[in-house]
Every structure is written in structure tokens, then in C-alpha cells.
Amino acid sequence: MATTGTFRYFDPASLTTTPSGDPIKPWAKVDTDAAASYTQTERTRPVSNIRDAAPGAFGTDVSGFALHHAPATTKVFTADPAAVGAEYYPEVEALLRAQLPGIKKVVIFDHTIRRHDKSSPRQPVQLVHVDQTPAAAAARVRRHVSDAEEADELLQGRYQIVNVWRPIGHAATDFPLALVDWRSTVPADLVKVDLLYPVRHGDEDWSDDRGKEALADPGSVTSTAGYEVKGETFGVVPNEGHRFWYVKDMTPDEALFIKCFDSRGEGQPGGAQGLAAYTPHTAFIDPATPEGTKGRESIEVRCLVFYE
């Protein structure tokens, strides 16, 4: 069943320069979805249901995403990041290894739980985006592989960042996730955006923001005071050719693999032509959602995946 959605894109008019003509790089904050230096522009587009597609139409190397029937033993996801890591991360790694051949190492570096509830600091994100740029992906390897020599070796081989996305508790009928088929994108769609992290003091681990999210302070939401650049993401500008897909009423027994980066993706040094490099994605409002539908809850787990 197809539907329509109004999608929020990075507004190209947000790209500005200094008085001397130097470009000003846009930014967004990692600990709130309500703060960014750029504006958004909307487009209404058709959205096709992945369930209606022919078998084999999609795959992480083909379209940049894949849907898997994958019931999880973990059913309850608390706000305690350590508990989620201990209970759920091993299931995510096992699923990756079962579905992606040739894996030699998986490093899961963070997760986000989103709830469509006004009290939640992390809501479904209504902005077409890609989680990681190539530079940010390489930085993640060096950040999360503690042995520098091993990191250097892994960076010479094929590695990916894969986001494993799953509804929690009930079907994601409210605010479903839309994915842009990589084959309908072009490199010019992407805009690099600095990702700002709160400045950490002493022994605080700035690289892991799990459990540290807070509701945005309206008085300081546009200020960068107390923040520093520690990452980079891609905003996506409008493209009439983008083909959007979603999973109608996706259940907690299903998981989406969303490729954020692939060192062998088309356009990368030594990359393979036709091999999906990334997946723009976003939450959207499905106008066919029945009134009174329970607010979407979901967990996304971000994984470094290294190959033989």
C-alpha cells in the first residue's frame, strides 16, 4: 500500500558565507533534535511500501537498506544504556553476522531510543539525512577501536556503519521511517554538517552520549556555547528524483538495516560502481495513520562492521 508524505530537507538557502565570501559550515547538536544552524524546506512525495516490492528488490548493497524478519529476545528497553548494551547488543551483532556474509568484526558504538511523546528528549526525526560522512566514519573507527595498529589495519579493508532500526513494543504505524533508495540519489544531494557535542569535563566520555539526552532549553537552543565539534553528518537537499520507501505497520519482530557508510561504496576511493554507499532516511507523518494510534517507539543501534 502506497501513501504520501511531506518531507523536510536541508534548505539550500541556508548555505551562507562570511563577508569575505568564505563558506560557513552548518551545524546541529547531537543531544537534541531541536537545534541546528540551518533551515528546512518541505516537499510532498509518494512513498511506496517495501512489502509490495518484488523479492530481491532491495539490499544494503543494492538500495542501501534491507528489511529482515528478526524477532528479538529483548522486549523491554530501559533508559539504562549499560542494560541495553548487555542485553540487546549481542542480538544485534548476531543478526548482522547472519545477514551480511564475510564479517570479521563488529563494534557497536551507540544507540538511541526515540519515543513520540512530548516528554521524550529524542523524538522521531523529521529531516532527510545520512548519519555519517566518510570522515566521520573513519573517526569512529579510530575512536572505538582502542588499539591504534588494529584501527589502521581495519581502515585498509572494507568497513561500514550500519544502523539497525527496530520498533519497540508495538507497530511503528505512527511516524514510520522512510528510506530513500540510494539508486535515486546523486552526490550533489549531500551537505556536510558539523555535529556538536556538549563539552565534557574531567573523565567524562564525550564519545558516548547514551543516556545523557535532555529536553532542549528554549533559551539556549540556538547557542553553541558549551559545545564542540566532534562529528559530521550529511544534510540532504531536495531532489525530484528521490524514491521513498517505508514498511507499512513495521513490527517489533522486524529490523531494518540502514547503511550509513561503506568504504567500498560507489564514489569512495577504490569503491565499486553500483554498490550502495549510504541511505538518506527520515521519519514522516503518514496521512493514513488512524486517529488515536499509539505513539511510535523505536531503537536504533549504530554498528561498525568490518569484513574479511
CSV table of N, CA, C and O in Angstrom, one decimal, residues 121-163:
chain,number,residue,atom,x,y,z
A,121,PRO,N,13.2,13.4,25.2
A,121,PRO,CA,14.1,14.3,24.6
A,121,PRO,C,14.5,13.9,23.2
A,121,PRO,O,15.1,14.7,22.4
A,122,ARG,N,14.3,12.6,22.8
A,122,ARG,CA,14.6,12.2,21.5
A,122,ARG,C,13.3,11.7,20.8
A,122,ARG,O,12.8,10.6,21.1
A,123,GLN,N,12.8,12.6,19.9
A,123,GLN,CA,11.6,12.3,19.1
A,123,GLN,C,12.0,11.7,17.8
A,123,GLN,O,13.2,11.8,17.4
A,124,PRO,N,11.0,11.1,17.1
A,124,PRO,CA,11.3,10.8,15.7
A,124,PRO,C,11.8,12.0,14.9
A,124,PRO,O,11.2,13.1,15.1
A,125,VAL,N,12.8,11.8,14.1
A,125,VAL,CA,13.5,13.0,13.4
A,125,VAL,C,12.8,13.2,12.1
A,125,VAL,O,12.9,12.3,11.2
A,126,GLN,N,12.2,14.3,11.9
A,126,GLN,CA,11.6,14.6,10.6
A,126,GLN,C,12.6,15.5,9.8
A,126,GLN,O,12.4,16.7,9.6
A,127,LEU,N,13.6,14.9,9.3
A,127,LEU,CA,14.6,15.5,8.4
A,127,LEU,C,15.3,14.5,7.6
A,127,LEU,O,15.9,13.5,8.2
A,128,VAL,N,15.4,14.6,6.3
A,128,VAL,CA,16.1,13.7,5.5
A,128,VAL,C,17.6,13.9,5.7
A,128,VAL,O,18.1,15.0,5.6
A,129,HIS,N,18.3,12.8,6.1
A,129,HIS,CA,19.7,12.9,6.5
A,129,HIS,C,20.4,11.6,6.3
A,129,HIS,O,19.8,10.6,6.1
A,130,VAL,N,21.7,11.7,6.4
A,130,VAL,CA,22.6,10.5,6.4
A,130,VAL,C,23.4,10.6,7.7
A,130,VAL,O,24.0,11.7,7.9
A,131,ASP,N,23.5,9.6,8.5
A,131,ASP,CA,24.1,9.7,9.8
A,131,ASP,C,25.6,10.1,9.9
A,131,ASP,O,26.0,10.8,10.8
A,132,GLN,N,26.4,9.6,8.9
A,132,GLN,CA,27.8,9.7,8.9
A,132,GLN,C,28.4,10.1,7.6
A,132,GLN,O,27.9,9.6,6.6
A,133,THR,N,29.3,11.0,7.6
A,133,THR,CA,30.1,11.3,6.4
A,133,THR,C,31.3,10.3,6.4
A,133,THR,O,31.6,9.7,7.4
A,134,PRO,N,32.0,10.2,5.3
A,134,PRO,CA,33.2,9.3,5.2
A,134,PRO,C,34.2,9.7,6.3
A,134,PRO,O,34.8,8.8,7.0
A,135,ALA,N,34.5,11.0,6.5
A,135,ALA,CA,35.5,11.4,7.5
A,135,ALA,C,35.0,11.0,8.9
A,135,ALA,O,35.8,10.6,9.8
A,136,ALA,N,33.7,11.2,9.2
A,136,ALA,CA,33.2,10.8,10.5
A,136,ALA,C,33.2,9.3,10.7
A,136,ALA,O,33.4,8.8,11.8
A,137,ALA,N,33.0,8.5,9.6
A,137,ALA,CA,33.1,7.1,9.8
A,137,ALA,C,34.5,6.6,10.1
A,137,ALA,O,34.7,5.8,11.0
A,138,ALA,N,35.5,7.2,9.5
A,138,ALA,CA,36.9,6.9,9.8
A,138,ALA,C,37.2,7.3,11.2
A,138,ALA,O,37.9,6.5,11.9
A,139,ALA,N,36.7,8.4,11.6
A,139,ALA,CA,37.0,8.9,13.0
A,139,ALA,C,36.3,7.9,14.0
A,139,ALA,O,36.9,7.7,15.1
A,140,ARG,N,35.2,7.4,13.7
A,140,ARG,CA,34.5,6.4,14.6
A,140,ARG,C,35.4,5.2,14.7
A,140,ARG,O,35.5,4.6,15.8
A,141,VAL,N,36.0,4.7,13.7
A,141,VAL,CA,36.9,3.6,13.8
A,141,VAL,C,38.0,3.8,14.8
A,141,VAL,O,38.3,3.1,15.7
A,142,ARG,N,38.7,5.0,14.6
A,142,ARG,CA,39.8,5.3,15.5
A,142,ARG,C,39.3,5.5,16.9
A,142,ARG,O,40.1,5.3,17.9
A,143,ARG,N,38.1,6.0,17.1
A,143,ARG,CA,37.6,6.3,18.4
A,143,ARG,C,37.2,5.0,19.2
A,143,ARG,O,37.4,4.9,20.4
A,144,HIS,N,36.7,4.1,18.4
A,144,HIS,CA,36.1,2.9,19.1
A,144,HIS,C,36.9,1.6,19.0
A,144,HIS,O,36.6,0.6,19.6
A,145,VAL,N,38.0,1.6,18.2
A,145,VAL,CA,38.9,0.5,18.2
A,145,VAL,C,40.1,1.0,18.9
A,145,VAL,O,40.9,1.8,18.4
A,146,SER,N,40.3,0.5,20.2
A,146,SER,CA,41.3,1.1,21.1
A,146,SER,C,42.7,0.9,20.7
A,146,SER,O,43.6,1.7,21.0
A,147,ASP,N,43.0,-0.2,20.0
A,147,ASP,CA,44.4,-0.5,19.5
A,147,ASP,C,44.6,0.3,18.2
A,147,ASP,O,44.0,0.0,17.2
A,148,ALA,N,45.6,1.2,18.2
A,148,ALA,CA,45.8,2.1,17.1
A,148,ALA,C,46.3,1.3,15.9
A,148,ALA,O,45.9,1.6,14.7
A,149,GLU,N,47.1,0.3,16.1
A,149,GLU,CA,47.6,-0.5,15.0
A,149,GLU,C,46.4,-1.3,14.4
A,149,GLU,O,46.3,-1.5,13.1
A,150,GLU,N,45.6,-1.9,15.2
A,150,GLU,CA,44.4,-2.6,14.7
A,150,GLU,C,43.5,-1.7,13.9
A,150,GLU,O,43.0,-2.0,12.8
A,151,ALA,N,43.3,-0.5,14.4
A,151,ALA,CA,42.5,0.5,13.7
A,151,ALA,C,43.0,0.8,12.3
A,151,ALA,O,42.3,0.9,11.3
A,152,ASP,N,44.3,1.0,12.2
A,152,ASP,CA,45.0,1.3,11.0
A,152,ASP,C,44.7,0.2,10.0
A,152,ASP,O,44.5,0.4,8.8
A,153,GLU,N,44.9,-1.1,10.5
A,153,GLU,CA,44.7,-2.2,9.6
A,153,GLU,C,43.2,-2.3,9.2
A,153,GLU,O,43.0,-2.6,8.0
A,154,LEU,N,42.3,-2.1,10.1
A,154,LEU,CA,40.9,-2.2,9.7
A,154,LEU,C,40.5,-1.1,8.7
A,154,LEU,O,39.6,-1.4,7.8
A,155,LEU,N,41.1,0.0,8.8
A,155,LEU,CA,40.8,1.1,7.9
A,155,LEU,C,41.3,0.8,6.5
A,155,LEU,O,40.8,1.4,5.5
A,156,GLN,N,42.2,-0.1,6.3
A,156,GLN,CA,42.7,-0.5,5.0
A,156,GLN,C,41.7,-1.5,4.3
A,156,GLN,O,41.7,-1.6,3.0
A,157,GLY,N,40.8,-2.1,5.0
A,157,GLY,CA,39.9,-3.1,4.5
A,157,GLY,C,38.5,-2.5,4.3
A,157,GLY,O,38.3,-1.2,4.5
A,158,ARG,N,37.6,-3.3,4.0
A,158,ARG,CA,36.2,-2.8,3.8
A,158,ARG,C,35.5,-2.7,5.2
A,158,ARG,O,35.6,-3.6,6.0
A,159,TYR,N,34.9,-1.5,5.4
A,159,TYR,CA,34.1,-1.4,6.7
A,159,TYR,C,32.9,-0.5,6.4
A,159,TYR,O,32.9,0.3,5.4
A,160,GLN,N,31.9,-0.7,7.2
A,160,GLN,CA,30.6,0.0,7.0
A,160,GLN,C,30.2,0.5,8.4
A,160,GLN,O,30.6,0.1,9.5
A,161,ILE,N,29.3,1.5,8.4
A,161,ILE,CA,28.4,1.8,9.5
A,161,ILE,C,27.0,1.4,9.1
A,161,ILE,O,26.5,1.9,8.1
A,162,VAL,N,26.4,0.5,9.9
A,162,VAL,CA,25.0,0.1,9.7
A,162,VAL,C,24.2,0.4,10.9
A,162,VAL,O,24.6,0.1,12.0
A,163,ASN,N,23.1,1.1,10.7
A,163,ASN,CA,22.1,1.4,11.7
A,163,ASN,C,21.1,0.3,11.7
A,163,ASN,O,20.4,0.1,10.7
